[in-house]
Amino acid sequence: MVEALLGAVDRARERAGFLSVEAVAALADDGVLVLDPFSTLVSPGVALAGGVTLWPGTIIQATEGGEVTVGSGTRLFPGTRIVAAGGRVTIGAETEIGEEGGFTIKADHPGCLIEIGSHARLLGGGSLALANHIGDGAQVLGPIRMQDCRLQSGGSHRDPDPDRRGGVLKGSGVARGLTVPTGMVIQAFGLFGEAPLRPQSFFHPKPRA
């Protein structure tokens, strides 16, 4: 009975363009930590480096010639969905995506590129659509819908000097066509284009010398 049930699950996965449960579990052979292969969906051809962690309920889907690559040590938390439907999603090393409510990343048309650097953090139920560049160390904190934005690279959120960290968006709402320089942050609860650009030390004082 269990084998029949698993066979039915795998056939449904195949029709939807995903690997079988056994194939997802076998990602461990390449150093990927899959905490629950039954609830994790991964398309064939997705490139996951050794050291990636897939928490239960994560979805990584590449269709229509789309590409997804995820760098070593990156953690995808429950509720994270990454879709490359003709587009391309690249994620660097040691990045955290989806903690505190999941995250959705969709490159859903040919030529669309979403780049996420290393040591970045995207959390709190937000989303990336159209073209976006999230630089090394940059952060998206909260349920923010981002389209055509650039957060410039810098240190990670652990850098002792906040004004050297990657660009940050925090709060909730819609962000379109924005560039946030290194060491800067926009906090908003609505339209980010109407909110001021501030140094990160406004929220996180620099350590005393």
Short mmCIF file of C-alpha atoms in Angstrom, two decimals:
data_model
loop_
_atom_site.label_atom_id
_atom_site.label_comp_id
_atom_site.label_asym_id
_atom_site.label_seq_id
_atom_site.Cartn_x
_atom_site.Cartn_y
_atom_site.Cartn_z
CA MET A 1 0.00 0.00 0.00
CA VAL A 2 2.82 2.40 0.88
CA GLU A 3 4.56 1.66 -2.43
CA ALA A 4 1.33 2.30 -4.35
CA LEU A 5 0.84 5.62 -2.54
CA LEU A 6 4.43 6.68 -3.21
CA GLY A 7 4.04 5.71 -6.85
CA ALA A 8 0.94 7.90 -7.14
CA VAL A 9 2.78 10.81 -5.52
CA ASP A 10 5.74 10.44 -7.88
CA ARG A 11 3.49 10.30 -10.94
CA ALA A 12 1.79 13.52 -9.86
CA ARG A 13 5.19 15.13 -9.30
CA GLU A 14 6.36 14.06 -12.73
CA ARG A 15 3.26 15.54 -14.40
CA ALA A 16 3.96 18.83 -12.60
CA GLY A 17 7.62 18.78 -13.67
CA PHE A 18 9.25 17.84 -10.37
CA LEU A 19 11.66 15.14 -9.23
CA SER A 20 10.42 12.03 -7.46
CA VAL A 21 10.62 11.80 -3.67
CA GLU A 22 13.55 9.41 -4.00
CA ALA A 23 15.40 11.74 -6.38
CA VAL A 24 14.93 14.68 -3.99
CA ALA A 25 16.27 12.59 -1.11
CA ALA A 26 19.22 11.60 -3.32
CA LEU A 27 20.32 15.26 -3.49
CA ALA A 28 22.06 14.41 -0.22
CA ASP A 29 24.63 12.54 -2.31
CA ASP A 30 25.77 15.96 -3.59
CA GLY A 31 25.89 17.46 -0.10
CA VAL A 32 22.42 19.07 -0.10
CA LEU A 33 20.60 18.82 3.23
CA VAL A 34 16.95 17.94 2.53
CA LEU A 35 15.06 17.85 5.81
CA ASP A 36 11.83 16.41 4.36
CA PRO A 37 11.92 15.09 0.76
CA PHE A 38 8.17 14.42 0.86
CA SER A 39 7.25 18.10 1.21
CA THR A 40 10.12 19.52 -0.87
CA LEU A 41 9.64 20.05 -4.62
CA VAL A 42 12.62 20.48 -6.96
CA SER A 43 12.66 20.50 -10.75
CA PRO A 44 15.16 18.47 -12.76
CA GLY A 45 18.18 20.53 -13.78
CA VAL A 46 18.10 22.91 -10.81
CA ALA A 47 21.72 23.49 -9.70
CA LEU A 48 22.15 23.20 -5.93
CA ALA A 49 25.65 23.45 -4.48
CA GLY A 50 26.84 21.29 -1.62
CA GLY A 51 25.87 22.69 1.75
CA VAL A 52 22.49 24.07 0.64
CA THR A 53 19.71 23.40 3.17
CA LEU A 54 16.14 22.85 1.99
CA TRP A 55 13.62 23.12 4.80
CA PRO A 56 10.20 21.43 4.53
CA GLY A 57 7.76 23.12 2.19
CA THR A 58 10.32 24.67 -0.17
CA ILE A 59 9.68 24.72 -3.93
CA ILE A 60 12.30 25.27 -6.64
CA GLN A 61 10.86 25.15 -10.15
CA ALA A 62 12.54 25.67 -13.51
CA THR A 63 10.38 25.47 -16.64
CA GLU A 64 10.39 26.67 -20.26
CA GLY A 65 14.18 26.75 -20.35
CA GLY A 66 14.49 28.65 -17.07
CA GLU A 67 17.51 28.25 -14.79
CA VAL A 68 17.96 28.27 -11.02
CA THR A 69 21.35 28.08 -9.29
CA VAL A 70 21.85 28.17 -5.52
CA GLY A 71 25.25 28.64 -3.90
CA SER A 72 26.90 26.68 -1.10
CA GLY A 73 25.62 27.10 2.43
CA THR A 74 22.43 28.90 1.44
CA ARG A 75 19.34 28.08 3.52
CA LEU A 76 15.84 28.05 2.04
CA PHE A 77 13.28 28.13 4.84
CA PRO A 78 9.67 26.83 4.84
CA GLY A 79 7.37 28.64 2.44
CA THR A 80 10.13 29.65 0.02
CA ARG A 81 9.13 29.35 -3.65
CA ILE A 82 11.59 30.00 -6.47
CA VAL A 83 10.28 29.90 -10.05
CA ALA A 84 12.25 30.40 -13.26
CA ALA A 85 9.72 30.09 -16.08
CA GLY A 86 11.95 31.05 -19.00
CA GLY A 87 13.98 33.41 -16.83
CA ARG A 88 16.98 32.92 -14.59
CA VAL A 89 17.46 33.06 -10.81
CA THR A 90 20.96 33.03 -9.32
CA ILE A 91 21.57 32.90 -5.58
CA GLY A 92 25.00 33.19 -3.97
CA ALA A 93 26.55 31.42 -1.00
CA GLU A 94 25.53 31.59 2.66
CA THR A 95 22.28 33.43 1.94
CA GLU A 96 19.09 33.09 4.01
CA ILE A 97 15.72 33.13 2.27
CA GLY A 98 12.24 32.70 3.71
CA GLU A 99 12.63 32.78 7.46
CA GLU A 100 9.68 34.38 9.29
CA GLY A 101 7.01 33.73 6.68
CA GLY A 102 8.52 32.37 3.47
CA PHE A 103 9.50 34.24 0.32
CA THR A 104 8.53 34.12 -3.40
CA ILE A 105 10.99 34.70 -6.25
CA LYS A 106 9.63 34.61 -9.82
CA ALA A 107 11.57 35.11 -13.05
CA ASP A 108 8.57 34.26 -15.16
CA HIS A 109 9.38 35.43 -18.67
CA PRO A 110 12.29 34.91 -21.10
CA GLY A 111 15.24 37.19 -20.41
CA CYS A 112 14.17 38.00 -16.86
CA LEU A 113 17.13 37.86 -14.45
CA ILE A 114 16.92 37.90 -10.67
CA GLU A 115 20.32 37.99 -8.99
CA ILE A 116 20.78 37.47 -5.26
CA GLY A 117 24.29 37.71 -3.86
CA SER A 118 26.08 35.97 -1.02
CA HIS A 119 25.37 36.56 2.69
CA ALA A 120 22.06 38.24 1.83
CA ARG A 121 18.82 37.90 3.83
CA LEU A 122 15.28 37.85 2.43
CA LEU A 123 12.65 37.17 5.04
CA GLY A 124 9.15 37.94 6.20
CA GLY A 125 6.91 36.88 3.32
CA GLY A 126 8.11 39.25 0.60
CA SER A 127 8.49 38.66 -3.14
CA LEU A 128 10.74 39.47 -6.08
CA ALA A 129 9.29 39.80 -9.56
CA LEU A 130 10.59 41.13 -12.88
CA ALA A 131 14.32 41.97 -12.78
CA ASN A 132 15.97 42.50 -9.39
CA HIS A 133 19.54 42.66 -8.15
CA ILE A 134 20.09 41.91 -4.46
CA GLY A 135 23.78 42.48 -3.80
CA ASP A 136 26.08 40.72 -1.37
CA GLY A 137 24.97 41.35 2.20
CA ALA A 138 21.77 43.14 1.17
CA GLN A 139 18.51 42.53 3.03
CA VAL A 140 14.76 42.52 2.38
CA LEU A 141 12.99 42.49 5.74
CA GLY A 142 9.22 42.12 5.67
CA PRO A 143 6.33 41.48 3.26
CA ILE A 144 7.64 43.72 0.49
CA ARG A 145 6.73 43.28 -3.18
CA MET A 146 9.84 44.19 -5.16
CA GLN A 147 9.99 44.87 -8.89
CA ASP A 148 13.02 46.12 -10.85
CA CYS A 149 14.99 47.11 -7.75
CA ARG A 150 18.70 47.13 -6.93
CA LEU A 151 20.12 46.74 -3.44
CA GLN A 152 23.84 47.39 -3.66
CA SER A 153 26.47 45.14 -2.14
CA GLY A 154 28.22 45.58 1.19
CA GLY A 155 28.90 43.70 4.39
CA SER A 156 26.38 41.29 5.83
CA HIS A 157 23.96 42.14 8.66
CA ARG A 158 26.72 40.98 11.01
CA ASP A 159 29.13 43.72 9.91
CA PRO A 160 29.80 45.86 13.01
CA ASP A 161 29.56 49.08 10.98
CA PRO A 162 25.96 49.39 9.72
CA ASP A 163 26.93 51.97 7.12
CA ARG A 164 29.11 49.40 5.38
CA ARG A 165 26.36 46.79 5.05
CA GLY A 166 24.50 45.95 1.85
CA GLY A 167 21.42 48.01 1.01
CA VAL A 168 18.21 47.28 2.93
CA LEU A 169 14.47 47.51 2.43
CA LYS A 170 12.41 47.00 5.59
CA GLY A 171 8.73 47.27 6.42
CA SER A 172 5.84 46.32 4.14
CA GLY A 173 4.38 47.42 0.84
CA VAL A 174 5.49 47.86 -2.77
CA ALA A 175 8.96 48.83 -4.05
CA ARG A 176 9.40 49.52 -7.78
CA GLY A 177 12.44 50.77 -9.66
CA LEU A 178 14.45 51.69 -6.58
CA THR A 179 18.20 51.64 -5.96
CA VAL A 180 19.45 51.44 -2.37
CA PRO A 181 23.19 52.20 -2.02
CA THR A 182 25.61 50.46 0.30
CA GLY A 183 24.99 51.38 3.93
CA MET A 184 21.54 52.83 3.25
CA VAL A 185 18.01 51.72 4.11
CA ILE A 186 14.46 52.56 3.13
CA GLN A 187 11.79 51.80 5.70
CA ALA A 188 8.17 52.11 4.58
CA PHE A 189 4.67 50.81 5.23
CA GLY A 190 3.06 51.35 1.85
CA LEU A 191 4.89 52.82 -1.15
CA PHE A 192 8.66 52.66 -0.75
CA GLY A 193 9.18 55.24 -3.49
CA GLU A 194 7.70 57.88 -1.19
CA ALA A 195 9.87 57.03 1.82
CA PRO A 196 13.23 58.65 2.70
CA LEU A 197 16.60 57.03 2.14
CA ARG A 198 18.53 56.91 5.41
CA PRO A 199 21.92 55.62 6.59
CA GLN A 200 21.60 52.31 8.40
CA SER A 201 23.23 53.87 11.45
CA PHE A 202 19.95 55.81 11.86
CA PHE A 203 18.44 52.53 13.10
CA HIS A 204 21.59 50.74 14.29
CA PRO A 205 24.13 53.04 15.97
CA LYS A 206 27.75 52.44 15.12
CA PRO A 207 29.87 50.73 17.77
CA ARG A 208 32.00 53.04 19.88
CA ALA A 209 35.65 53.25 18.90
#
